[in-house]
XYZ file of C-alpha atoms in Angstrom:
687
model
C 0.060 0.273 0.162
C 1.272 3.482 -0.808
C -0.182 5.713 0.705
C 0.348 9.686 1.660
C -0.003 11.913 4.580
C -0.245 15.959 5.132
C 1.976 17.021 7.587
C 0.483 18.261 10.596
C -0.120 22.051 10.729
C 0.529 23.497 14.442
C -1.813 27.362 14.361
C -1.045 29.655 17.041
C -4.477 29.515 19.176
C -5.371 32.610 20.752
C -5.918 33.675 24.181
C -9.048 31.432 25.227
C -9.446 29.774 22.156
C -9.429 25.777 21.120
C -7.292 24.317 18.655
C -8.825 22.873 15.846
C -8.164 20.291 14.325
C -7.635 19.766 10.758
C -8.453 16.177 9.650
C -6.077 13.815 8.010
C -6.692 12.477 4.438
C -5.414 8.814 3.885
C -4.771 8.429 -0.046
C -5.181 4.002 -1.595
C -4.557 3.351 -4.552
C -6.116 0.790 -6.821
C -5.137 -3.114 -5.638
C -3.309 -1.301 -2.349
C -4.292 -3.069 0.901
C -2.669 -1.974 4.271
C -3.314 -1.274 7.987
C -3.580 2.010 9.215
C -3.026 3.177 13.056
C -4.617 5.853 14.948
C -4.143 7.430 17.773
C -6.873 9.286 19.652
C -5.132 12.286 22.045
C -7.130 14.197 23.862
C -6.982 18.358 23.119
C -4.588 20.386 25.523
C -6.301 23.479 26.996
C -3.513 26.238 27.664
C -4.148 29.632 28.961
C -1.791 31.601 30.362
C -1.246 35.371 30.685
C 1.822 38.271 31.544
C 1.534 38.340 35.377
C 2.860 41.947 35.932
C 6.140 43.968 34.202
C 9.359 42.496 33.645
C 11.590 42.202 36.646
C 15.295 42.150 37.056
C 17.421 40.888 39.135
C 20.123 43.019 38.832
C 22.569 42.462 36.478
C 21.502 40.895 33.267
C 19.162 38.870 33.570
C 15.323 39.293 33.110
C 12.204 37.592 34.541
C 9.399 37.239 32.839
C 5.635 35.764 34.607
C 2.824 34.142 33.142
C -0.214 32.303 34.509
C -3.567 30.988 34.279
C -5.587 27.782 33.563
C -4.184 24.935 31.677
C -4.654 20.836 31.905
C -1.742 19.426 30.955
C 0.189 17.414 33.888
C 2.908 19.956 35.867
C 6.372 20.597 35.011
C 5.219 19.677 30.976
C 8.542 21.579 29.351
C 7.205 24.019 27.052
C 8.895 26.531 24.482
C 8.508 30.171 24.380
C 9.031 32.660 21.120
C 8.667 36.185 21.822
C 6.887 38.490 19.133
C 9.177 41.213 18.122
C 7.620 44.381 17.688
C 6.387 46.144 14.578
C 9.768 47.794 13.190
C 12.255 45.863 14.845
C 14.034 43.302 13.259
C 16.333 40.110 15.160
C 18.803 38.292 14.557
C 18.522 37.412 10.390
C 15.915 39.417 10.101
C 13.803 37.733 11.682
C 10.556 38.881 13.312
C 10.421 36.603 16.600
C 13.715 35.490 19.206
C 13.264 32.318 20.923
C 13.425 32.579 24.744
C 14.388 28.992 25.926
C 11.789 25.884 27.336
C 10.410 25.900 30.743
C 8.650 24.123 32.979
C 5.141 24.483 33.785
C 4.071 24.344 36.881
C 0.054 23.073 37.786
C 0.123 21.311 41.163
C -2.697 23.091 42.425
C -4.088 26.500 42.035
C -3.165 28.494 38.897
C -0.984 27.007 36.417
C 2.888 29.162 36.222
C 5.060 29.801 33.655
C 8.894 31.329 34.751
C 11.076 32.265 32.387
C 15.090 33.809 33.520
C 15.907 35.504 30.139
C 19.501 36.785 29.359
C 18.841 39.944 28.053
C 22.990 40.119 25.652
C 21.901 36.119 24.975
C 18.102 37.035 23.586
C 19.654 40.579 22.298
C 16.329 42.546 23.509
C 16.991 45.989 23.204
C 14.613 47.961 22.341
C 11.633 50.200 23.513
C 7.927 48.422 23.156
C 5.406 45.154 24.028
C 6.996 42.107 23.748
C 4.397 39.149 23.219
C 4.671 36.274 23.559
C 3.690 32.533 22.455
C 3.506 28.669 24.217
C 4.192 25.368 22.263
C 4.017 22.873 24.580
C 5.821 19.289 24.541
C 2.774 17.196 24.243
C 1.813 15.138 21.209
C 0.268 17.255 18.770
C -0.105 20.542 20.311
C -0.328 24.176 19.254
C 1.175 27.161 19.784
C -0.546 29.145 21.804
C -1.064 32.814 21.851
C 0.095 34.055 25.921
C -2.873 37.289 26.724
C -1.216 40.530 27.314
C 2.380 41.583 26.532
C 5.353 42.876 28.352
C 6.445 46.969 28.049
C 10.316 47.224 27.881
C 11.831 50.373 28.460
C 15.650 49.196 26.754
C 16.198 51.352 24.100
C 19.967 51.955 23.827
C 21.466 54.179 20.516
C 22.821 57.886 19.950
C 21.792 60.272 18.137
C 24.865 60.952 15.757
C 27.424 59.145 13.291
C 29.698 60.214 10.610
C 29.196 57.506 8.076
C 26.923 60.969 6.068
C 28.774 63.567 6.833
C 30.840 65.548 3.364
C 33.928 65.828 4.812
C 36.008 63.777 7.926
C 39.659 64.887 9.117
C 41.407 62.637 12.129
C 40.005 65.139 14.878
C 36.651 66.383 13.640
C 35.208 66.128 17.049
C 31.050 65.664 16.746
C 28.820 65.771 19.632
C 27.230 62.919 20.741
C 23.807 62.260 22.787
C 22.895 58.559 24.587
C 19.210 57.426 24.451
C 19.247 54.435 27.079
C 16.213 52.932 28.393
C 14.762 53.106 32.080
C 15.280 49.481 32.014
C 19.009 49.639 31.440
C 20.073 52.642 33.001
C 21.071 50.800 36.074
C 22.648 48.451 35.434
C 24.287 48.310 31.733
C 27.324 50.506 30.140
C 26.951 52.328 26.740
C 29.848 52.090 24.537
C 30.736 53.959 21.121
C 33.733 52.389 19.538
C 35.782 54.631 16.844
C 37.505 51.151 14.970
C 39.498 52.248 11.815
C 38.759 48.459 9.315
C 41.378 48.312 6.481
C 39.035 45.747 4.565
C 35.222 45.659 3.918
C 35.096 42.298 6.305
C 36.197 44.449 9.192
C 33.547 46.581 8.998
C 31.930 44.629 12.151
C 33.214 43.537 14.431
C 32.350 40.599 16.754
C 30.682 41.399 19.815
C 32.257 39.466 21.755
C 35.194 41.312 21.057
C 37.077 41.880 24.414
C 39.917 43.866 22.750
C 40.151 47.807 22.536
C 43.347 47.675 20.565
C 43.640 50.985 18.792
C 39.420 52.573 19.731
C 38.659 56.055 20.564
C 35.315 54.532 23.223
C 33.370 56.524 24.752
C 31.288 54.921 28.174
C 28.365 55.762 29.545
C 27.504 53.857 32.521
C 25.213 55.068 35.779
C 28.458 56.094 37.269
C 29.696 58.268 34.287
C 26.062 59.430 33.799
C 24.343 60.011 30.016
C 25.428 63.126 29.214
C 26.307 64.142 25.775
C 30.123 63.767 24.636
C 32.102 64.718 22.389
C 34.372 62.585 20.054
C 37.915 63.285 17.809
C 38.539 61.078 14.739
C 41.302 59.083 15.038
C 42.011 60.378 18.187
C 41.983 60.799 22.003
C 38.202 62.669 23.393
C 39.689 64.495 25.656
C 40.210 68.364 25.375
C 44.299 69.486 25.044
C 46.987 68.341 22.749
C 45.865 65.105 20.752
C 46.753 61.487 21.526
C 46.162 59.354 18.005
C 44.652 56.206 18.383
C 44.338 55.191 14.716
C 48.154 54.535 14.658
C 48.092 51.690 17.006
C 45.297 50.248 15.252
C 47.099 50.377 11.830
C 50.121 48.724 12.660
C 48.341 46.108 15.194
C 46.057 44.577 12.134
C 50.058 45.199 9.852
C 49.006 47.693 7.517
C 51.546 48.590 5.185
C 52.326 51.681 6.420
C 53.681 53.055 3.198
C 49.989 52.758 1.220
C 47.859 55.624 0.195
C 44.355 56.357 -0.327
C 41.841 57.337 2.525
C 41.775 55.769 6.568
C 38.452 53.974 6.557
C 36.376 53.666 9.913
C 33.671 52.045 11.896
C 31.578 53.305 14.535
C 30.898 50.068 16.285
C 28.458 50.606 19.265
C 27.739 48.147 21.926
C 25.819 47.594 25.574
C 27.657 45.813 28.714
C 27.494 45.435 31.395
C 29.575 43.124 34.424
C 30.772 39.383 33.963
C 31.207 38.751 37.585
C 32.760 35.271 36.259
C 35.518 37.046 34.170
C 35.718 41.056 35.495
C 37.743 41.492 32.763
C 35.597 40.344 29.974
C 32.175 41.449 30.221
C 29.052 40.190 28.535
C 28.624 43.242 25.501
C 26.361 43.200 22.401
C 26.771 44.793 19.085
C 23.967 47.129 18.263
C 25.013 49.143 15.411
C 27.808 49.301 12.732
C 27.849 52.455 10.688
C 31.089 52.577 8.373
C 33.118 56.058 6.726
C 36.092 57.109 5.425
C 38.409 60.081 6.752
C 41.289 61.200 4.910
C 45.193 60.781 6.227
C 47.226 63.335 7.464
C 49.800 64.135 5.048
C 53.416 66.118 4.754
C 53.393 68.032 2.215
C 56.010 70.496 2.538
C 59.000 70.641 4.744
C 62.083 71.995 5.225
C 64.701 74.732 6.435
C 64.349 78.576 6.837
C 66.945 80.918 7.016
C 67.264 85.003 8.837
C 70.253 86.983 9.768
C 68.836 85.816 13.229
C 67.622 82.076 12.950
C 67.733 79.100 11.670
C 64.356 77.550 11.339
C 62.185 74.089 10.007
C 59.136 74.722 8.494
C 56.531 72.603 6.964
C 53.170 72.043 6.394
C 50.458 68.567 7.749
C 47.120 68.851 5.598
C 44.494 66.948 6.377
C 43.957 67.892 10.505
C 40.904 69.496 12.107
C 41.266 72.864 13.668
C 41.747 72.016 17.708
C 44.086 68.756 16.774
C 47.516 70.647 18.417
C 48.632 67.457 17.137
C 53.167 67.247 18.253
C 56.429 66.632 16.089
C 59.163 66.712 17.191
C 61.715 68.297 15.648
C 65.991 68.284 14.694
C 68.158 69.961 13.054
C 71.173 68.030 11.909
C 74.406 68.022 9.280
C 75.213 65.799 6.626
C 78.770 64.336 5.616
C 78.697 62.626 1.952
C 82.066 60.777 0.959
C 83.029 61.073 -1.660
C 83.927 57.198 -2.061
C 80.791 55.786 0.795
C 78.435 55.154 -2.680
C 75.065 56.334 -1.308
C 76.535 56.502 2.309
C 76.315 60.003 4.230
C 77.586 60.300 7.723
C 74.688 63.101 9.529
C 74.959 64.442 13.315
C 72.901 66.663 15.367
C 73.240 69.619 16.108
C 69.534 71.077 18.175
C 66.308 69.601 18.592
C 63.115 71.019 19.685
C 59.566 70.623 19.428
C 56.302 72.523 18.010
C 52.585 72.137 17.727
C 51.188 71.751 14.172
C 48.664 75.109 13.380
C 45.329 74.869 12.781
C 45.938 75.782 9.364
C 48.082 72.580 9.306
C 50.925 75.000 8.604
C 54.443 74.576 11.652
C 57.458 76.799 12.750
C 59.759 76.852 14.944
C 63.272 78.600 15.566
C 65.958 75.486 16.364
C 68.936 77.512 16.285
C 69.138 81.592 17.974
C 72.842 82.413 15.909
C 72.403 85.855 18.522
C 73.361 84.249 21.677
C 76.365 82.298 23.028
C 74.734 78.692 21.404
C 74.824 80.285 18.330
C 78.143 81.601 18.114
C 79.598 77.621 18.572
C 76.960 77.272 15.541
C 78.638 79.848 13.537
C 80.567 77.757 11.195
C 77.597 75.780 10.478
C 76.969 75.639 6.492
C 73.358 75.762 4.974
C 74.079 73.725 2.246
C 75.209 70.841 4.646
C 72.314 70.779 6.915
C 68.915 68.546 7.364
C 66.179 68.549 9.450
C 64.190 65.626 10.895
C 60.577 65.232 11.627
C 58.944 62.946 14.097
C 55.985 61.873 15.744
C 56.214 61.602 19.763
C 56.183 58.328 21.114
C 53.514 60.331 23.326
C 51.439 61.366 21.161
C 50.040 57.815 19.054
C 51.059 55.044 22.055
C 51.536 51.821 20.567
C 54.063 48.773 20.975
C 55.206 49.352 17.188
C 54.389 51.657 14.091
C 55.904 53.715 11.240
C 55.630 57.291 11.105
C 54.037 56.334 7.673
C 51.381 54.853 9.587
C 49.952 58.322 11.575
C 51.078 60.862 8.494
C 51.775 60.167 4.771
C 54.002 61.942 2.881
C 55.672 62.028 -0.611
C 59.576 59.695 -0.169
C 60.601 61.016 -3.400
C 60.576 64.345 -1.825
C 61.157 63.835 2.114
C 63.674 60.346 3.031
C 62.691 57.693 5.259
C 64.533 57.177 8.319
C 64.542 53.939 11.323
C 65.807 54.673 14.758
C 68.793 53.603 14.319
C 69.872 56.066 11.804
C 69.025 59.345 14.111
C 68.702 59.040 17.643
C 70.612 61.706 19.748
C 70.281 59.939 22.357
C 70.997 56.864 23.589
C 68.344 56.010 25.252
C 66.825 52.473 24.072
C 63.389 52.981 25.476
C 63.003 55.613 23.069
C 63.475 52.939 20.176
C 60.428 51.893 18.614
C 60.452 48.697 17.741
C 58.808 48.014 14.335
C 57.582 44.676 12.853
C 59.941 42.062 11.484
C 58.312 41.250 8.467
C 58.120 44.833 6.891
C 60.969 45.411 4.438
C 61.614 48.174 2.695
C 62.278 52.040 4.248
C 58.751 53.745 4.595
C 57.880 50.481 6.303
C 60.969 50.684 8.775
C 60.934 54.311 8.972
C 59.759 56.430 12.740
C 61.188 59.695 11.101
C 61.256 61.541 7.312
C 64.108 64.229 6.521
C 63.577 66.552 4.431
C 64.121 67.835 1.100
C 67.436 69.294 1.486
C 68.938 65.884 2.528
C 67.818 64.514 -0.925
C 70.133 67.624 -2.064
C 72.631 67.123 -0.289
C 73.123 63.010 -1.562
C 72.624 65.331 -5.092
C 69.601 62.926 -5.832
C 70.001 59.557 -4.198
C 67.773 58.372 -1.955
C 71.438 58.425 0.958
C 72.205 54.932 3.574
C 72.539 56.539 5.884
C 74.590 56.568 9.479
C 75.404 58.480 12.451
C 79.087 60.332 12.462
C 80.641 58.052 14.195
C 80.337 58.702 18.655
C 80.535 57.547 22.285
C 78.176 56.992 24.677
C 78.943 57.493 28.559
C 80.128 53.906 29.704
C 77.777 52.475 31.640
C 79.015 49.290 34.742
C 76.595 46.014 35.691
C 77.754 43.100 37.653
C 76.559 39.861 36.283
C 77.184 36.414 38.696
C 80.638 37.802 39.619
C 82.033 39.933 37.066
C 81.885 43.442 36.088
C 80.915 44.297 33.078
C 81.301 47.915 31.190
C 79.711 48.368 28.473
C 78.874 51.314 25.899
C 77.271 52.061 22.892
C 78.153 53.004 19.536
C 76.779 55.771 17.012
C 78.029 55.103 13.765
C 78.398 52.067 10.707
C 79.510 48.852 12.070
C 82.762 48.981 9.897
C 84.141 52.269 10.419
C 84.505 50.696 14.044
C 85.952 47.613 13.595
C 89.051 49.422 11.696
C 88.946 51.731 15.058
C 89.798 49.387 17.579
C 87.826 50.602 20.334
C 88.980 49.704 24.265
C 87.986 50.781 27.871
C 90.745 52.330 30.265
C 89.803 50.956 34.022
C 91.032 53.042 36.637
C 91.426 51.987 39.673
C 93.541 55.074 41.853
C 96.819 54.719 40.468
C 96.604 51.256 38.770
C 95.387 51.518 34.923
C 93.886 48.851 33.016
C 93.267 48.174 29.305
C 90.029 46.620 28.559
C 89.888 44.644 25.216
C 86.143 45.522 23.954
C 84.136 43.228 21.997
C 81.765 44.933 18.806
C 78.261 43.402 19.830
C 74.779 44.264 17.424
C 72.436 44.377 20.736
C 70.359 46.798 20.437
C 72.398 48.667 17.694
C 76.096 48.584 18.447
C 77.625 47.742 22.106
C 81.288 48.211 22.712
C 81.747 45.301 25.530
C 83.781 43.778 27.874
C 84.319 42.357 31.471
C 86.475 41.880 34.759
C 86.418 39.809 37.807
C 84.377 41.731 40.659
C 86.362 40.684 42.929
C 89.842 43.106 42.036
C 87.609 46.473 42.201
C 85.172 45.318 45.584
C 85.578 47.922 47.671
C 87.612 50.635 45.541
C 86.441 53.665 43.484
C 86.845 53.715 39.679
C 85.980 55.257 36.407
C 85.653 53.566 33.152
C 86.583 55.403 30.082
C 86.013 54.308 26.460
C 88.030 55.714 23.169
C 89.811 54.933 19.774
C 93.498 56.094 19.818
C 93.975 54.900 17.003
C 90.332 55.040 14.992
C 91.146 56.700 11.655
C 91.065 60.245 11.164
C 90.179 59.339 7.437
C 87.563 57.340 6.042
C 85.781 56.499 2.418
C 87.836 58.813 0.800
C 87.227 61.658 3.379
C 88.111 63.689 6.584
C 85.920 62.158 9.208
C 86.114 63.470 12.936
C 87.560 60.802 15.211
C 85.090 60.208 17.882
C 85.484 61.500 21.433
C 86.546 58.861 24.067
C 83.837 59.113 27.128
C 83.665 58.716 30.682
C 82.326 57.929 33.666
C 81.910 59.799 36.917
C 83.874 57.927 39.951
C 82.184 54.734 40.913
C 82.796 53.874 43.942
C 82.376 49.571 43.931
C 81.721 49.378 47.700
C 79.507 46.531 48.191
C 76.382 47.692 49.904
C 72.030 46.921 50.360
C 69.048 49.394 50.539
C 67.003 49.586 52.967
C 65.025 46.440 52.261
C 61.085 46.888 50.491
C 57.822 44.237 52.778
C 54.705 43.564 51.054
C 52.222 41.543 52.642
C 50.572 39.149 49.989
C 46.292 38.240 50.879
C 47.228 35.054 52.054
C 49.106 36.924 54.882
C 53.185 36.203 53.038
C 55.598 38.942 54.379
C 57.447 39.315 50.996
C 61.304 40.976 51.544
C 62.668 42.957 48.236
C 65.970 44.261 48.407
C 68.076 45.994 45.788
C 71.842 44.893 46.001
C 75.036 47.794 45.244
C 78.783 46.265 43.670
C 77.453 42.684 45.000
C 77.627 39.191 43.209
C 74.537 38.017 41.695
C 72.518 34.898 40.670
C 74.673 31.879 39.315
C 77.477 33.514 41.406
C 76.859 31.393 45.544
C 77.897 35.041 47.457
C 75.121 34.827 49.846
C 72.665 37.167 51.688
C 70.967 36.087 54.956
C 67.087 37.559 55.858
C 66.458 38.552 59.577
C 62.916 38.342 61.240
C 63.972 41.004 64.378
C 61.124 41.474 67.444
C 61.048 44.957 68.718
C 61.053 45.739 72.257
C 61.890 48.441 74.849
C 65.327 47.007 74.872
C 65.995 46.688 71.511
C 65.275 44.674 67.842
C 65.866 40.979 69.231
C 66.887 38.485 66.430
C 63.885 36.244 66.220
C 65.141 32.250 66.060
C 63.799 29.514 64.377
C 62.406 31.923 61.690
C 61.435 29.536 57.903
C 62.681 32.133 55.704
C 62.308 30.864 51.364
C 64.220 32.363 49.065
C 64.179 32.712 45.433
C 67.106 31.738 44.636
C 67.937 29.816 48.269
C 71.173 28.105 47.900
C 72.103 26.278 51.882
C 70.140 28.403 54.115
C 69.833 31.811 52.600
C 69.682 33.047 49.236
C 71.706 34.984 46.290
C 69.922 38.136 44.361
C 69.123 37.484 40.763
C 70.426 38.474 37.708
C 69.540 42.168 38.320
C 70.853 41.979 41.719
C 67.407 41.843 43.684
C 67.607 39.455 46.559
C 63.409 37.857 47.088
C 62.496 36.217 50.208
C 59.088 35.036 51.911
C 58.314 34.837 55.004
C 55.394 32.577 56.091
C 52.614 34.869 57.980
C 53.258 32.303 61.086
C 56.352 33.594 61.647
C 55.090 36.846 63.825
C 53.782 35.003 66.827
C 51.956 37.708 68.615
C 49.635 39.591 66.925
C 49.873 42.583 69.447
C 53.819 42.957 69.036
C 56.115 44.759 66.517
C 58.692 43.086 64.122
C 61.356 44.713 61.286
C 62.796 42.820 58.496
C 66.721 43.691 58.075
C 69.058 42.156 55.037
C 72.687 41.738 55.291
C 75.653 39.456 55.018
C 76.508 36.352 57.400
C 79.412 34.117 55.549
C 82.577 35.097 56.092
C 82.215 37.385 58.562
C 80.045 39.767 56.272
C 82.338 40.236 53.708
C 82.804 40.188 49.774
C 86.442 39.718 48.579
C 87.311 41.075 51.904
C 85.085 44.050 51.722
C 82.647 44.378 55.069
C 78.801 44.495 53.698
C 77.363 47.243 55.084
C 74.213 45.926 56.225
C 70.484 47.001 55.696
C 68.540 48.940 57.065
C 65.929 47.414 59.653
C 62.511 48.444 58.370
C 59.291 47.493 59.486
C 56.514 45.046 58.983
C 53.270 46.930 58.002
């Protein structure tokens, strides 16, 4: 027998109504025979109404209650669906939202159905009436409309986006006025992120994305208020000098800084609430995303000007909004092309300063005052040897890595890209900005640009820039049981190979020559070592010099690097007063910085002592167990940075009414190191 059965229809039953079943038809063909099994199921009665207004648990759970009558058994599972108000669209364009399955309470008295709905999961962020229907887990049961509706005040929006603006520049300000419903104000925050995206696939960010890299973020909540706020495109929303946000986003996303064109942004409006399980990852729901573009700032003019009294750096940055107050670091340099150096140009800094770009995009800075005493020292400067450099300060565009072109575009046919290694005029490695190692071109690596004069000095060729050979001030530090002396070097590596630099260690009446090794580490460094025991307890002076350095190189005269020395260093081993902190489990953490004392992995040990304070003085407490980060026997050694770290358990403080102190001292070999007494640290109270 072959038969076809129409699928059952599940109509929505209006409140108080009775479902009308559709007849089941069976088609039998000639010659067929068989058996049809029919099961009779009584109609299910379910008549529910919305009971009371919306209730909240104070976080992000919405409590919804229905009550009425039913002949369904107790704890029958019922799937609940919300019908969205007219004009509100759910995920994938749906008109409804699933609210989960819940058990019907029907064991005497009115039938009840109670729901606890996560507002973020359901996306219930609108003002309007939410209606419902319920479908019981019962054979052939239809969907029953719930009588009444639940009024929600969950609107969350802002009054303005920039998507339709005709012209948008970095720093363009606009007032944002939030609107948030009374049902959300007490426990939700509204966040507007101004994200930069790099292609069409990044126009929208995931609502669960917990990263804020590169976002110009404005937040409204119960504590901050829901008043109108001003936002500036691509930079901090605060008044005052610009702090640019977009370079970090571009660098973080791996954008090629040499890319031209407009900057692509999008507003992302989100609503969020605290997450007790993960405080650093709040619940978030993306409400809306609007894309727009902004013109990229561009360096159009940059060069030197001269008057009778001043040498002036001046230029223009286009595509900046009024009031941005963009700050640039400027510096003046001399350049010396080498006749046999190919494109190599040796450069040396002369003066530096900073400037704030005017509202019209222009900037001008007097870098050298030729009238004063400093100007007299520079009277032999020749205009044909000078150029200037522009750099964006790290404080203006905070980020781990970015190139100048991430911030400001420029034509590399007019302005020469320069790396940190080319131009640092101090020797602070902390000022060096790491770059993405995948990037290769000069513009991709450049943290600064040189003015058009440098191309003229190099006769139109893109120069290979290197610093004029120069020593930094030497430094000294202890590693293990050795004293290491080092000195940063500026200038070409090949020159220093010929110069054979070395150290002179002045120890009172004795002078010791230390041959140095050239190390390419965070630039070029000259390094040497000697036994710490040879200088312990003495005053020393370290000088870096290269008396045999060539005064001609690559066919031209070169100024030999001037020797540089440290101030007098007292190498007497000492212990600074320890710092004491108490952890949450009441453990006492003691840290003590040493001076001129052997470090791990040396075996010269220190001892942490617990003292009880009483009227007769500070008395050592016996039997206290001290745990050292680097233990040797019952004592400890310093870490590689010369810092001793130890821990004392809370039980060591036997009586809470007593007062205690800690101190650090050298106990072995009668408190000496290499025969030199080590002064104990001061005793410090335990808080």
